[in-house]
Coordinates of C-alpha atoms in Angstrom, one line a residue:
M1 CA -15.9 1.5 -60.6
Y2 CA -14.4 0.2 -63.9
Y3 CA -15.2 -3.4 -63.2
T4 CA -18.6 -2.4 -62.5
Y5 CA -19.2 -0.8 -65.6
W6 CA -17.3 -3.6 -67.7
T7 CA -19.6 -6.4 -65.8
Y8 CA -22.9 -4.2 -67.0
Q9 CA -21.9 -3.7 -70.5
I10 CA -21.2 -7.6 -71.0
T11 CA -24.1 -9.0 -68.5
T12 CA -27.0 -7.4 -67.5
G13 CA -27.9 -4.8 -64.8
Y14 CA -29.4 -7.3 -62.6
V15 CA -26.0 -9.2 -62.2
V16 CA -24.4 -6.0 -61.0
L17 CA -27.1 -5.5 -58.6
A18 CA -27.1 -9.4 -57.0
V19 CA -23.1 -8.9 -56.8
Y20 CA -23.5 -5.3 -55.0
A21 CA -26.4 -6.9 -52.4
F22 CA -24.2 -10.0 -52.0
F23 CA -21.3 -7.7 -51.1
L24 CA -23.9 -5.6 -48.4
I25 CA -24.6 -9.1 -47.0
S26 CA -21.6 -10.0 -46.7
L27 CA -20.5 -7.0 -44.9
M28 CA -23.4 -6.8 -42.8
L29 CA -22.8 -10.4 -41.5
E30 CA -19.2 -10.3 -40.8
S31 CA -19.7 -6.6 -39.0
L32 CA -21.7 -8.7 -36.4
I33 CA -18.3 -10.8 -35.9
I34 CA -16.0 -7.3 -36.1
R35 CA -17.6 -5.9 -33.3
P36 CA -17.0 -8.4 -30.8
I37 CA -13.9 -9.3 -31.9
A38 CA -12.6 -5.2 -31.7
R39 CA -14.2 -5.4 -28.2
L40 CA -11.9 -8.5 -27.3
V41 CA -8.7 -7.0 -29.0
F42 CA -9.1 -3.7 -26.7
E43 CA -9.3 -5.8 -23.8
Q44 CA -6.4 -8.2 -24.6
E45 CA -4.6 -4.7 -24.8
R46 CA -5.6 -3.8 -21.8
K47 CA -4.9 -7.2 -19.9
E48 CA -1.4 -7.6 -21.7
G49 CA -0.7 -4.2 -20.6
D50 CA -1.5 -5.0 -16.8
F51 CA 0.5 -8.1 -16.7
R52 CA 3.6 -6.2 -18.2
F53 CA 3.3 -3.7 -15.7
A54 CA 3.1 -6.6 -13.0
H55 CA 6.4 -7.6 -14.4
M56 CA 7.8 -4.3 -14.2
R57 CA 6.7 -3.7 -10.9
L58 CA 8.2 -6.8 -10.0
R59 CA 11.6 -5.7 -11.4
S60 CA 11.2 -2.3 -10.0
F61 CA 10.7 -3.6 -6.6
L62 CA 12.8 -6.9 -6.4
T63 CA 14.9 -5.9 -3.5
E64 CA 12.2 -4.6 -1.5
I65 CA 10.2 -7.5 -2.6
T66 CA 13.0 -10.1 -1.5
L67 CA 13.7 -8.2 1.9
Y68 CA 9.6 -8.7 2.4
R69 CA 9.8 -12.6 1.7
A70 CA 6.9 -11.9 -0.3
G71 CA 7.4 -14.3 -3.3
A72 CA 4.6 -16.5 -2.8
A73 CA 2.2 -13.2 -2.6
E74 CA 3.6 -12.3 -5.6
R75 CA 3.7 -15.1 -7.8
I76 CA 0.0 -15.7 -6.6
H77 CA -0.5 -12.1 -8.0
L78 CA 1.2 -12.8 -11.5
D79 CA -0.9 -16.1 -11.8
H80 CA -4.0 -14.1 -11.1
A81 CA -2.8 -11.4 -13.8
L82 CA -1.8 -14.2 -16.2
Q83 CA -5.5 -15.8 -16.2
P84 CA -7.7 -13.1 -17.7
V85 CA -5.2 -12.5 -20.4
L86 CA -5.5 -16.3 -21.4
A87 CA -8.9 -16.4 -20.9
N88 CA -9.3 -13.3 -23.3
Q89 CA -7.1 -14.8 -25.9
L90 CA -8.9 -17.9 -26.1
R91 CA -12.2 -16.0 -26.6
L92 CA -10.3 -14.0 -29.2
V93 CA -9.2 -16.9 -31.2
M94 CA -12.4 -18.3 -31.5
W95 CA -13.9 -15.4 -32.6
R96 CA -11.0 -14.8 -35.0
W97 CA -11.9 -18.4 -36.3
L98 CA -15.4 -17.6 -36.5
L99 CA -14.4 -14.3 -38.7
S100 CA -11.7 -16.3 -40.9
A101 CA -14.4 -19.4 -41.8
C102 CA -17.3 -16.8 -42.6
T103 CA -14.8 -14.9 -44.8
T104 CA -13.9 -18.3 -46.4
G105 CA -17.2 -19.2 -47.0
L106 CA -18.4 -16.0 -48.5
E107 CA -15.4 -16.5 -51.2
Y108 CA -16.9 -19.7 -52.5
A109 CA -20.1 -18.2 -52.2
G110 CA -19.2 -15.7 -54.4
A111 CA -18.6 -18.1 -57.3
L112 CA -21.5 -20.0 -56.8
L113 CA -23.5 -16.4 -57.0
N114 CA -21.4 -15.7 -60.5
Y115 CA -22.5 -19.0 -62.0
S116 CA -26.2 -18.7 -60.6
C117 CA -26.3 -15.2 -62.3
L118 CA -25.0 -16.3 -65.6
G119 CA -27.1 -19.1 -65.5
L120 CA -30.2 -17.6 -64.8
V121 CA -29.3 -15.2 -68.2
V122 CA -28.9 -18.1 -70.3
F123 CA -31.7 -20.2 -69.2
T124 CA -34.4 -17.4 -68.9
G125 CA -34.1 -16.7 -72.8
N126 CA -32.2 -13.0 -72.2
L127 CA -29.8 -13.7 -74.9
P128 CA -29.8 -13.0 -78.4
A129 CA -31.9 -15.6 -80.5
D130 CA -29.5 -15.2 -83.2
M131 CA -26.5 -16.2 -81.0
D132 CA -24.8 -19.4 -82.0
S133 CA -22.9 -21.7 -79.7
G134 CA -19.5 -20.4 -80.6
Q135 CA -21.0 -16.7 -79.8
R136 CA -22.8 -18.2 -76.8
A137 CA -19.8 -19.6 -75.1
R138 CA -17.6 -16.5 -75.8
W139 CA -20.1 -14.6 -74.0
V140 CA -20.3 -16.9 -71.0
S141 CA -16.5 -16.6 -70.9
N142 CA -16.6 -12.9 -71.2
A143 CA -19.1 -12.8 -68.6
S144 CA -17.7 -15.1 -66.3
F145 CA -14.4 -13.1 -66.3
A146 CA -16.1 -9.8 -65.6
T147 CA -18.3 -11.2 -62.6
L148 CA -15.8 -12.9 -60.8
T149 CA -13.6 -10.1 -61.2
L150 CA -16.3 -7.8 -59.5
I151 CA -16.7 -10.3 -57.1
Y152 CA -12.9 -10.6 -56.1
S153 CA -12.7 -7.0 -55.8
F154 CA -15.5 -7.1 -53.2
T155 CA -14.0 -10.2 -51.1
Q156 CA -10.7 -8.5 -51.3
M157 CA -12.2 -6.2 -48.8
L158 CA -14.0 -8.7 -46.9
D159 CA -10.2 -10.3 -46.3
L160 CA -9.2 -7.1 -44.4
A161 CA -12.1 -7.7 -41.8
S162 CA -9.4 -9.3 -39.3
Q163 CA -7.1 -6.6 -40.0
F164 CA -10.0 -4.0 -39.6
S165 CA -11.1 -5.7 -36.1
T166 CA -7.5 -5.6 -34.6
L167 CA -7.1 -1.8 -35.9
A168 CA -10.4 -0.8 -34.3
G169 CA -9.6 -2.4 -31.2
V170 CA -5.8 -0.9 -30.9
T171 CA -6.8 2.4 -31.8
F172 CA -9.4 3.0 -29.2
R173 CA -6.9 1.7 -26.8
V174 CA -4.4 4.4 -28.2
G175 CA -6.7 6.8 -28.1
Q176 CA -7.4 6.2 -24.0
L177 CA -3.8 6.5 -24.0
L178 CA -3.9 9.9 -25.5
Q179 CA -6.4 11.1 -23.3
E180 CA -4.6 10.0 -20.2
L181 CA -1.6 11.6 -21.2
D182 CA -3.4 14.8 -21.8
R183 CA -5.0 14.4 -17.9
L184 CA -1.7 13.6 -16.3
E185 CA 0.2 16.6 -18.1
G186 CA -2.8 18.9 -16.9
Q187 CA -2.4 17.4 -13.7
A188 CA 1.2 18.1 -13.5
E189 CA 0.9 21.8 -14.1
T190 CA -1.5 22.1 -11.2
N191 CA 0.4 19.9 -9.1
N192 CA 3.4 22.3 -9.7
I193 CA 1.5 25.4 -8.9
C194 CA -0.1 24.0 -5.3
T195 CA 3.4 22.6 -4.5
S196 CA 5.0 26.0 -5.1
A197 CA 2.7 27.5 -3.0
A198 CA 2.8 25.3 0.0
T199 CA 6.4 24.0 0.2
A200 CA 7.4 27.0 2.4
A201 CA 4.5 26.8 4.8
V202 CA 5.0 23.3 5.4
A203 CA 8.3 23.6 6.0
K204 CA 7.7 26.2 8.6
E205 CA 5.1 23.5 9.9
E206 CA 7.5 20.8 10.5
D207 CA 10.1 23.0 12.1
Q208 CA 7.9 24.2 14.6
D209 CA 6.6 20.5 15.3
E210 CA 10.4 18.9 15.5
Q211 CA 10.8 21.4 18.1
A212 CA 8.0 20.7 20.2
T213 CA 8.7 17.5 19.8
L214 CA 11.9 17.0 21.2
L215 CA 10.9 19.5 24.2
S216 CA 8.5 16.8 24.9
I217 CA 11.1 13.9 24.9
T218 CA 13.4 16.1 27.0
A219 CA 10.5 16.3 29.5
D220 CA 9.4 12.9 29.1
G221 CA 12.3 10.8 28.7
S222 CA 14.7 11.9 32.2
H223 CA 13.8 8.5 33.9
N224 CA 14.9 6.9 31.1
S225 CA 18.4 8.2 31.1
S226 CA 20.0 5.5 33.0
R227 CA 19.6 3.0 29.6
T228 CA 23.0 2.3 28.0
Q229 CA 24.2 3.9 24.9
Q230 CA 27.0 2.3 22.8
Q231 CA 28.8 3.8 19.7
L232 CA 30.2 1.5 17.7
A233 CA 32.6 3.3 15.2
S234 CA 33.4 1.3 12.1
S235 CA 36.3 2.2 9.5
S236 CA 35.3 3.1 6.1
G237 CA 36.5 4.2 2.6
R238 CA 39.3 1.5 2.6
S239 CA 39.7 -0.8 -0.1
V240 CA 40.7 -4.6 0.4
P241 CA 40.9 -7.2 -2.0
R242 CA 37.7 -9.0 -3.2
S243 CA 39.1 -12.5 -2.4
S244 CA 39.5 -11.9 1.0
L245 CA 35.8 -11.3 1.5
Q246 CA 34.9 -15.0 0.8
Q247 CA 31.4 -16.3 -0.1
P248 CA 28.9 -18.1 2.3
T249 CA 30.4 -21.7 2.8
G250 CA 27.0 -23.5 3.3
S251 CA 23.3 -22.5 3.2
P252 CA 22.3 -21.2 6.9
S253 CA 20.7 -24.0 9.3
Q254 CA 17.2 -23.2 10.5
H255 CA 15.8 -25.3 13.7
A256 CA 13.0 -24.4 15.8
Q257 CA 13.6 -20.5 16.1
M258 CA 17.0 -19.3 15.3
Q259 CA 19.1 -19.6 12.1
S260 CA 22.9 -18.9 11.8
C261 CA 24.9 -18.0 8.9
S262 CA 29.0 -17.9 8.8
Y263 CA 30.7 -15.8 6.1
E264 CA 34.0 -17.1 7.3
E265 CA 33.8 -20.6 8.9
P266 CA 31.0 -23.5 8.7
A267 CA 27.4 -22.4 9.4
L268 CA 26.8 -22.5 13.2
S269 CA 23.7 -24.3 14.3
S270 CA 21.2 -23.3 17.0
G271 CA 17.8 -23.8 18.3
D272 CA 15.4 -21.3 20.8
S273 CA 17.7 -18.9 20.3
Q274 CA 20.3 -20.2 21.4
L275 CA 23.9 -19.6 20.1
V276 CA 25.8 -22.7 19.4
S277 CA 29.5 -23.2 17.5
D278 CA 29.1 -26.7 17.0
S279 CA 27.6 -27.6 13.8
A280 CA 26.5 -31.2 14.8
A281 CA 22.6 -32.0 14.3
L282 CA 20.8 -30.7 17.5
P283 CA 17.4 -31.5 19.2
D284 CA 14.4 -29.6 17.9
Q285 CA 14.2 -28.0 21.4
L286 CA 17.1 -26.3 23.5
Q287 CA 17.2 -25.2 26.8
L288 CA 18.3 -21.4 27.2
S289 CA 21.9 -21.0 29.1
Q290 CA 22.5 -18.2 31.3
H291 CA 24.7 -17.1 28.3
D292 CA 21.6 -16.5 26.2
C293 CA 20.2 -13.8 28.5
D294 CA 21.4 -10.5 29.8
K295 CA 21.5 -9.6 33.3
Q296 CA 17.8 -8.7 33.3
G297 CA 17.0 -12.0 31.7
R298 CA 15.9 -10.9 28.6
Q299 CA 16.5 -13.7 25.5
L300 CA 18.7 -12.7 23.0
V301 CA 17.2 -12.6 19.6
A302 CA 20.1 -11.5 17.4
A303 CA 23.8 -11.2 17.5
V304 CA 26.3 -10.2 14.7
H305 CA 30.1 -10.6 15.3
D306 CA 33.3 -9.4 13.8
F307 CA 31.0 -8.6 10.6
S308 CA 32.6 -6.9 7.5
C309 CA 30.9 -5.8 4.2
Q310 CA 32.2 -4.5 0.9
R311 CA 30.9 -2.8 -2.4
P312 CA 31.2 -4.9 -5.6
D313 CA 34.1 -2.3 -6.6
G314 CA 36.2 -3.3 -3.7
K315 CA 35.1 -0.3 -1.4
L316 CA 35.1 -1.2 2.5
L317 CA 32.0 -0.1 4.0
F318 CA 32.2 -1.5 7.5
Q319 CA 34.8 -3.9 9.3
N320 CA 34.6 -5.7 12.4
L321 CA 31.0 -4.9 13.6
S322 CA 30.2 -6.8 16.6
F323 CA 26.6 -6.3 18.7
E324 CA 23.5 -8.4 20.4
V325 CA 20.1 -7.6 20.2
H326 CA 18.0 -8.8 23.5
Q327 CA 14.3 -9.2 23.5
G328 CA 12.6 -5.9 23.8
D329 CA 15.7 -3.9 22.5
M330 CA 15.1 -1.0 20.2
V331 CA 18.5 -0.5 18.0
L332 CA 19.4 2.5 16.1
V333 CA 22.1 2.1 13.4
T334 CA 23.1 5.6 11.9
G335 CA 25.5 7.1 9.6
A336 CA 25.8 9.3 6.8
S337 CA 24.6 8.5 3.7
G338 CA 26.1 5.7 1.6
C339 CA 27.8 4.2 4.6
G340 CA 26.2 0.7 4.6
K341 CA 23.2 1.0 6.5
S342 CA 20.9 -0.2 3.6
T343 CA 23.9 -2.9 3.1
L344 CA 23.7 -4.3 6.5
V345 CA 19.8 -4.4 6.5
C346 CA 20.5 -6.5 3.1
A347 CA 23.4 -8.6 5.3
L348 CA 21.4 -9.6 7.7
A349 CA 18.5 -10.9 5.6
Q350 CA 21.6 -12.9 3.7
L351 CA 21.0 -10.9 0.8
W352 CA 24.2 -9.3 0.4
P353 CA 27.1 -12.0 -0.5
L354 CA 30.5 -9.9 -0.5
C355 CA 30.3 -9.7 3.9
Q356 CA 32.7 -11.5 6.3
G357 CA 31.9 -12.5 9.8
Q358 CA 28.9 -14.4 11.6
C359 CA 25.7 -13.2 12.0
Q360 CA 22.9 -15.0 13.8
M361 CA 19.0 -14.0 13.4
P362 CA 15.3 -15.9 14.1
V363 CA 14.1 -17.7 11.2
Q364 CA 12.7 -16.3 8.5
D365 CA 9.0 -16.6 10.0
Q366 CA 10.0 -15.0 13.2
V367 CA 11.6 -12.0 11.6
M368 CA 10.5 -9.0 9.4
F369 CA 12.3 -6.8 7.2
L370 CA 11.0 -3.2 6.1
P371 CA 13.1 -2.0 3.3
Q372 CA 13.9 2.0 2.6
R373 CA 11.5 2.2 -0.3
P374 CA 8.0 1.3 0.7
V375 CA 6.2 -1.0 -1.1
A376 CA 2.3 -0.9 -2.1
A377 CA 1.3 -4.8 -2.2
P378 CA 0.1 -6.0 -5.8
G379 CA -3.3 -6.3 -4.7
N380 CA -5.9 -4.3 -5.0
T381 CA -8.0 -4.6 -1.8
L382 CA -6.8 -2.7 1.4
L383 CA -6.8 -6.4 3.2
E384 CA -4.0 -7.6 1.1
Q385 CA -2.2 -4.0 1.4
L386 CA -2.4 -4.7 5.5
I387 CA -1.5 -8.4 5.5
Y388 CA 1.1 -8.0 3.0
P389 CA 3.7 -10.2 2.6
A390 CA 1.1 -12.9 3.9
V391 CA -1.2 -14.6 1.2
M392 CA -5.1 -12.8 0.4
P393 CA -7.6 -15.5 2.6
E394 CA -10.0 -17.0 0.8
E395 CA -13.4 -15.5 0.8
G396 CA -15.4 -16.3 3.8
S397 CA -11.8 -17.2 5.9
A398 CA -12.2 -15.7 9.6
L399 CA -10.6 -12.2 10.1
D400 CA -10.6 -10.2 13.2
L401 CA -11.2 -7.1 11.2
Q402 CA -12.1 -5.1 14.0
H403 CA -8.0 -5.9 15.2
L404 CA -7.1 -4.9 11.6
A405 CA -9.2 -1.4 12.0
L406 CA -7.3 -0.8 15.1
L407 CA -4.1 -1.7 13.6
L408 CA -4.9 1.1 11.0
Q409 CA -5.9 3.7 14.2
Q410 CA -2.9 3.2 15.7
V411 CA -1.1 4.2 12.8
G412 CA -3.3 7.1 11.7
L413 CA -4.8 5.4 8.5
T414 CA -8.2 5.2 9.7
E415 CA -9.2 7.3 6.3
L416 CA -8.1 4.3 4.5
L417 CA -11.1 2.1 6.1
Q418 CA -13.1 5.3 5.3
R419 CA -12.2 5.4 1.3
V420 CA -13.5 1.9 1.1
Q421 CA -16.8 2.3 3.0
E422 CA -15.3 -0.3 5.5
N423 CA -15.1 -2.7 2.4
W424 CA -12.1 -4.8 3.2
R425 CA -12.2 -6.2 -0.3
L426 CA -12.8 -3.4 -2.4
S427 CA -10.3 -2.8 -5.3
Q428 CA -8.7 0.5 -5.6
N429 CA -5.3 1.7 -6.8
W430 CA -3.5 1.9 -3.5
Q431 CA 0.0 2.5 -5.2
G432 CA -1.2 5.4 -7.2
M433 CA -3.4 6.6 -3.7
L434 CA -1.1 6.6 -1.3
S435 CA 1.9 8.9 -0.4
P436 CA 5.4 7.7 0.7
G437 CA 4.0 8.8 4.0
E438 CA 1.2 6.8 4.2
L439 CA 3.3 3.7 2.8
Q440 CA 5.5 3.9 6.0
R441 CA 2.6 3.8 8.3
L442 CA 1.1 0.9 6.4
S443 CA 4.6 -0.7 6.4
I444 CA 4.4 0.0 10.3
A445 CA 1.0 -1.5 10.5
R446 CA 2.2 -4.9 8.6
V447 CA 4.8 -5.2 11.2
L448 CA 2.0 -5.0 13.9
Y449 CA -0.2 -7.2 12.2
H450 CA 2.8 -9.9 11.8
H451 CA 4.2 -9.1 15.3
P452 CA 7.7 -10.7 14.1
L453 CA 10.1 -11.7 17.3
L454 CA 12.5 -9.3 15.2
A455 CA 12.2 -6.7 12.9
V456 CA 14.6 -4.8 11.0
M457 CA 13.6 -1.8 9.3
D458 CA 15.5 0.6 7.0
E459 CA 15.2 4.2 7.8
P460 CA 11.3 3.5 8.2
V461 CA 9.7 6.9 9.4
S462 CA 11.7 9.0 7.1
A463 CA 8.8 10.5 5.1
V464 CA 6.2 10.8 8.3
G465 CA 7.7 13.7 10.2
T466 CA 9.5 13.8 13.7
S467 CA 6.5 13.5 15.8
A468 CA 4.6 11.1 13.8
G469 CA 7.8 8.8 13.5
I470 CA 8.3 8.8 17.0
D471 CA 5.2 8.1 17.7
M472 CA 5.6 5.3 15.3
L473 CA 8.9 3.6 17.4
K474 CA 6.6 4.4 20.9
L475 CA 3.7 2.3 19.2
L476 CA 6.6 -0.6 18.1
Q477 CA 8.0 -0.5 22.1
H478 CA 4.1 -0.9 23.4
H479 CA 3.8 -4.2 21.1
S480 CA 7.5 -5.2 22.6
I481 CA 8.6 -5.7 19.1
T482 CA 12.2 -6.2 19.4
T483 CA 13.5 -3.7 16.5
I484 CA 16.5 -2.9 14.7
V485 CA 16.3 0.6 12.7
T486 CA 18.5 2.6 10.8
G487 CA 18.4 6.4 10.3
Q488 CA 20.6 9.2 8.9
A489 CA 23.2 10.6 10.7
D490 CA 21.4 14.2 10.8
S491 CA 17.9 12.6 11.4
P492 CA 15.7 13.7 14.6
L493 CA 16.1 9.9 15.8
T494 CA 19.9 10.7 16.2
H495 CA 18.9 13.5 18.8
N496 CA 20.5 12.6 22.4
N497 CA 17.0 12.8 23.6
V498 CA 15.5 10.7 21.3
S499 CA 18.1 8.0 21.4
E500 CA 18.3 7.9 24.9
T501 CA 14.7 7.5 25.7
F502 CA 14.0 5.0 22.7
F503 CA 17.4 3.2 21.7
A504 CA 19.2 0.6 24.1
L505 CA 22.0 0.6 21.5
V506 CA 23.3 3.2 19.1
I507 CA 25.6 1.9 16.3
S508 CA 27.5 4.6 14.0
L509 CA 29.0 3.8 10.9

């Protein structure tokens, strides 16, 4: 206001009006550019947040994703998450460049406005006639200084347009965050009330369901009592020097169907499910010998010999573990929490270096590992959730959707298809929608879809209940999938009637 009054006193009211009109026009012009920049800043914050969340998810589920061998699918998802970030950033840079060019142009236009206004005053004869040349020069100097100072005050405000646009976008994003926090707080209070009211009823229903299931298994499984059950006890709780457990001496050799890994001797070579102790080069196809099949003629799928594992602190988890798995077998590895069941799964996947012994497993495309903590696929479509860790096929690719729907029906997830109106490519937040039990059912459906030669699953039915868990095991048996399953020592799977019915081999750690 001071500079406005000063300019009015030195010049005329028309000059002040011209400066204010220039400022208003400049403000409207920049507002046309600020609005799209604010929207782009909001979108940039959201897309960068999604990209950071994708990396956070990758770090949180690193072990599970590695067990799934899902590197290709995760890489594609991260690339897809990065592309909109870069595209939006490019648009934001272009609009900010336009805003900067507009601001700079208006600053130069302010100087031209100053001289234009003073020129009109001087050349139109609005100055007093008795002014000599010295007085005119002094007036022009003072009027120019006052007018430029007023214009500069306005252009300083115009220079803040870039900060205003960023502030508007970030403020709106923060407002959304506060609204979401309020919603989650209210939802948490509601869930606590509902959970406390339903816990007792659910627990009672599960107890009744478990008793009925065990009675059913006792009646149905009597004809399978001739199946052998082997208890392999391994010592635990003893410490051994870390140097006594050697690191792998080489990368595992892979051939047509089988790969071997030795943790104390040179890696074994094998082919077509045949165990061979010679590390020389083998032909692509080898005929199975009598040693590779059991008495029923079933093919050998996996074998572990004198296997020991320890924790990083040197504590021995298990030692001298040996077993063989033939085609069609379902093997249960049981034990108390912390005894090394998950470590054994990681060791079979060659993800645990503190091991000693030999293990023979199918090659990566013929074995599938399910982690203890179920993982939702990074994609947002139901199709990506089901075929994970496979890469999402391109639009128009031939897929047997009826077969996929049948798999969901078999694991009790038909409701998922109804949620998306039978649109397999409809985006949904599956990580937030699916419960742990539903994720475990979905993991079983993935095994059925990929149908590997061997499935190694770490407590795959711990969250689905006794009856549903046993149904999942029956489903795997029906599809003739060779399976290694881990379970707690007090799990219903370790009940005598259940273990005798389903498992050809029970290993106690």
